[in-house]
CSV table of C-alpha atoms in Angstrom, one decimal:
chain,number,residue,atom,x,y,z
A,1,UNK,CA,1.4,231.8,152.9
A,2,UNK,CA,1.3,227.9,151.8
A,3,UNK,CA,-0.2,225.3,152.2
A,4,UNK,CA,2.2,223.4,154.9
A,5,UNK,CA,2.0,227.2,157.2
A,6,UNK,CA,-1.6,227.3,156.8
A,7,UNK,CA,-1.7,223.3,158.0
A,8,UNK,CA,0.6,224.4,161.0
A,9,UNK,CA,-1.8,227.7,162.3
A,10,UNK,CA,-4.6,225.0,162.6
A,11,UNK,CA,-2.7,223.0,163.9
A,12,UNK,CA,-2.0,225.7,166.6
A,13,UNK,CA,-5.3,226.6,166.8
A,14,UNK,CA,-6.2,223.6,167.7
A,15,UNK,CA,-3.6,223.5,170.2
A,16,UNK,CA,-4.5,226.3,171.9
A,17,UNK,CA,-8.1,225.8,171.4
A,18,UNK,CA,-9.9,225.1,174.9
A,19,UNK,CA,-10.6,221.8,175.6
A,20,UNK,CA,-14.3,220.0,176.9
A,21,UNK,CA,-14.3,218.3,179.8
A,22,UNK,CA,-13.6,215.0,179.8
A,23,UNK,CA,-13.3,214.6,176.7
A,24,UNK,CA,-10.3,214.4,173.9
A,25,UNK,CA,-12.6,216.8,172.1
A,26,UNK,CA,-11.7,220.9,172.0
A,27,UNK,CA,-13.6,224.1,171.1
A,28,UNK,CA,-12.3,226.0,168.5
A,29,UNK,CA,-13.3,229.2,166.8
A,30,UNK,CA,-15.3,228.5,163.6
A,31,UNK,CA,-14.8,231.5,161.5
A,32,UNK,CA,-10.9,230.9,161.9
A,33,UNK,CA,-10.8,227.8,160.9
A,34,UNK,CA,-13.0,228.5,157.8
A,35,UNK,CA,-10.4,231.2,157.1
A,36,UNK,CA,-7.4,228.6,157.0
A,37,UNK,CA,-9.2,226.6,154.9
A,38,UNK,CA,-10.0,229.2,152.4
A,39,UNK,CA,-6.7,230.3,152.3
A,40,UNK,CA,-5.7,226.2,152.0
A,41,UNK,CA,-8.3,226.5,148.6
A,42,UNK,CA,-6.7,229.6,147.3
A,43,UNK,CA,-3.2,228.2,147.9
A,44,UNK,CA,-4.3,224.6,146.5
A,45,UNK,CA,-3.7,225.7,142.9
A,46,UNK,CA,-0.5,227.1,142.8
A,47,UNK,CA,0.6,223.5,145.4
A,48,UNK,CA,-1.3,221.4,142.6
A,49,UNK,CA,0.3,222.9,139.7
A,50,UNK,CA,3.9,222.5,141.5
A,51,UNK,CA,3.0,219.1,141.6
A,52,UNK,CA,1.4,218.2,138.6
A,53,UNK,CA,4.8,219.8,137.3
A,54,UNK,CA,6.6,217.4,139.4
A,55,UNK,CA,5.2,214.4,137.9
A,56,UNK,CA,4.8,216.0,134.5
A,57,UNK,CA,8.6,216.6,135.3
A,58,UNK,CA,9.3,212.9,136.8
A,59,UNK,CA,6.9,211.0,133.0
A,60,UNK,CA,9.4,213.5,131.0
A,61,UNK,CA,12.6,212.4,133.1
A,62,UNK,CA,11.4,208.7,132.6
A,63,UNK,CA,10.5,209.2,129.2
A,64,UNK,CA,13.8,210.5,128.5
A,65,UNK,CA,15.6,208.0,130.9
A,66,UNK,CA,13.6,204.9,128.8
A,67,UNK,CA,14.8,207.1,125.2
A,68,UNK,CA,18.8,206.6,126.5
A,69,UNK,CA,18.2,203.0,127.6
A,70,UNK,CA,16.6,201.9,124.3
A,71,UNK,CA,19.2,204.1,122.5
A,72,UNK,CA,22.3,202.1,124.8
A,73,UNK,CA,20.8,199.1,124.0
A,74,UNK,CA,20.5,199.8,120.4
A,75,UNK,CA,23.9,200.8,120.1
A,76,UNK,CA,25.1,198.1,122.3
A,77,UNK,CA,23.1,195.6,120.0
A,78,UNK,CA,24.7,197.6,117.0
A,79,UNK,CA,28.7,197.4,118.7
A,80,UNK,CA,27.9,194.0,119.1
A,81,UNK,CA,27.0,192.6,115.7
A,82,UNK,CA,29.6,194.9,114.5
A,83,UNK,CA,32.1,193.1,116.7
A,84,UNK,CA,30.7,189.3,115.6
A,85,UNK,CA,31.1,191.0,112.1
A,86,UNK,CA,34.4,191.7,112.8
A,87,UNK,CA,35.1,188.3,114.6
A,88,UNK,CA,33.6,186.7,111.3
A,89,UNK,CA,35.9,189.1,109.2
A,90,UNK,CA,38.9,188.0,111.3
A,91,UNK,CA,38.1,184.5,111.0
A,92,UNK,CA,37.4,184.5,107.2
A,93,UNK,CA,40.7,186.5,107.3
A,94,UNK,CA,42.3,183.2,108.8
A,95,UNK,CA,41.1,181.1,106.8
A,96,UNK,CA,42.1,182.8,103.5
A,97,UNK,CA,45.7,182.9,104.8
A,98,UNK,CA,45.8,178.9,105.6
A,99,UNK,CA,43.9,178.9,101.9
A,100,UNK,CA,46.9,181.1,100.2
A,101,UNK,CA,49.9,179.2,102.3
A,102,UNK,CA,48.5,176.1,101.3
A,103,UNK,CA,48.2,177.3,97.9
A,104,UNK,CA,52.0,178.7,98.2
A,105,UNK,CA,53.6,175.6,99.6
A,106,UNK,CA,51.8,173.6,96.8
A,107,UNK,CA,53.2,175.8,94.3
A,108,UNK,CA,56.4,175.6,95.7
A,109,UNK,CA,56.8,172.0,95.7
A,110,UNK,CA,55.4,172.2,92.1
A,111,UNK,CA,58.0,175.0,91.2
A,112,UNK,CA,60.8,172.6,93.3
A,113,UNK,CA,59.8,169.6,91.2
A,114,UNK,CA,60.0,171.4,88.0
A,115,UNK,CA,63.5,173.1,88.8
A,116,UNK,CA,64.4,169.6,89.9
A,117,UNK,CA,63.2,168.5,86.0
A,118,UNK,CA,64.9,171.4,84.6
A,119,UNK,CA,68.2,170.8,86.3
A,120,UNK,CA,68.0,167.1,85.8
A,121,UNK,CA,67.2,167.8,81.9
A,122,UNK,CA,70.4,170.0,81.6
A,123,UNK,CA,72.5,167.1,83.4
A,124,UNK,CA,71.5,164.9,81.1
A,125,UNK,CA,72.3,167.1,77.8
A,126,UNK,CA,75.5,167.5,79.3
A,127,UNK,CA,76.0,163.9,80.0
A,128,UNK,CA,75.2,163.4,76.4
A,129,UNK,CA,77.7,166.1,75.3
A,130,UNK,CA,80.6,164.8,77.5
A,131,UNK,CA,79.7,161.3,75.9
A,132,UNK,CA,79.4,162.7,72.6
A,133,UNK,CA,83.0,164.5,73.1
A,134,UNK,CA,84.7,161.6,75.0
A,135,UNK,CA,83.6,159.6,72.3
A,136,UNK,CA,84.7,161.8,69.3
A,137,UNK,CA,88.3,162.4,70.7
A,138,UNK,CA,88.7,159.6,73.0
A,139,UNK,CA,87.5,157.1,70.4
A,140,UNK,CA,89.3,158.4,67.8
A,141,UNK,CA,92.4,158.8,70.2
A,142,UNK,CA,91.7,155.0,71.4
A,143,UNK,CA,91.2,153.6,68.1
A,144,UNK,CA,94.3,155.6,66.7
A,145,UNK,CA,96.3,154.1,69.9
A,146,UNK,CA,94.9,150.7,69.0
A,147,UNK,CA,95.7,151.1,65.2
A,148,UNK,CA,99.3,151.7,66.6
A,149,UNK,CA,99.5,149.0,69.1
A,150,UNK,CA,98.3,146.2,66.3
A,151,UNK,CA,100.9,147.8,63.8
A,152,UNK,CA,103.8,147.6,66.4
A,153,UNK,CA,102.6,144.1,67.1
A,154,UNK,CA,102.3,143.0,63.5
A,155,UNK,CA,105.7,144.7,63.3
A,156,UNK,CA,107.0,142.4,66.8
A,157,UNK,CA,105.3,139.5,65.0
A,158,UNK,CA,107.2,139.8,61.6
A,159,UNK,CA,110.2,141.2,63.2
A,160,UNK,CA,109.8,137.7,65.2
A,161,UNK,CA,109.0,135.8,62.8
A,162,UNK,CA,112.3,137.6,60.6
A,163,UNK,CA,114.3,136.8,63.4
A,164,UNK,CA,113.1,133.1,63.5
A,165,UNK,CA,114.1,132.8,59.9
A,166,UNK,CA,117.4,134.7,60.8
A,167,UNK,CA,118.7,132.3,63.2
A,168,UNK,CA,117.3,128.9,61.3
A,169,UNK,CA,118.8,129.9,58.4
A,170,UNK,CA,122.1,130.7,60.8
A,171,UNK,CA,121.7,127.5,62.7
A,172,UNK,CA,121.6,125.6,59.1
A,173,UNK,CA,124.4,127.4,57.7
A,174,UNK,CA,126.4,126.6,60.3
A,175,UNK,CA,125.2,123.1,60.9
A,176,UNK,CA,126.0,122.8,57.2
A,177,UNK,CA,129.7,124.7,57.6
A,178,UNK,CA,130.3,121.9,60.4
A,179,UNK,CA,129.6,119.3,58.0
């Protein structure tokens, strides 16, 4: 029998136990009552070790309970530096890119400008080149075509000039034939 039967037959006992007159008080048999509460003392242990269990059961359940909150918030802790890490990773990521585009464009406008020299440096050796041939067979062309021109003129100019004497010596012969 346990303990909670054992506390309900006193409890009948009581119950049925004849009462005194005027009074709240009742009569019950001794011996039985000494009985229950023996068999209360031998059932005590067995009770008391349930419940020592029971809170032995309820520190171990804590105990464990506290181990998985400390090991959450360890781990939380942990996912949360790792994602400031990888927030400060991202960011550094960032800024290396604008570092390397900045880097590119200003290579790119020094790799422009140098193409730019490079073409403008070939333009100019041409320009010299064309000069150089325009020069050579243009001058010489020119300067043969001028040669030519002054000879025809000189030519013009004496043929002119013959003609002049031609037609003096004409008008005198025949200014002289009318005399």
């Amino acid at each position: 029998m346990d303990v909670f039967e054992i506390l309900n037959e006193i409890e009948n006992a009581i119950d049925n136990s004849s009462s005194m007159f005027l009074t709240s008080k009742v009569m019950v048999d001794g011996d039985e009552i000494k009985e229950y509460v023996e068999h209360i003392r031998n059932s005590l242990p067995d009770e008391m070790k349930h419940a020592k269990w029971i809170v032995s059961e309820e520190k171990s359940i804590l105990q464990r309970a506290k181990a998985d909150y400390e090991k959450i918030i360890k781990q939380a802790k942990k996912e949360a530096e790792e994602m400031v890490d990888s927030h400060t990773i991202t960011r550094e990521a960032r800024e290396r890119a604008r570092a390397i585009m900045h880097e590119a464009e200003e290579y790119s406008g020094g790799l422009k400008m140098r193409t730019y020299d490079y073409m403008d440096e070939i333009l100019y050796k041409l320009q010299n080149s064309t000069e150089a041939l325009h020069n050579k067979f243009f001058g010489e062309m020119y300067t043969t075509i001028d040669n030519t021109f002054s000879d025809i003129q000189t030519a013009l100019n004496s043929n002119r000039s013959e003609i002049k004497v031609m037609a003096k010596k004409l008008v005198e012969e025949e200014s002289m034939k009318k005399k």
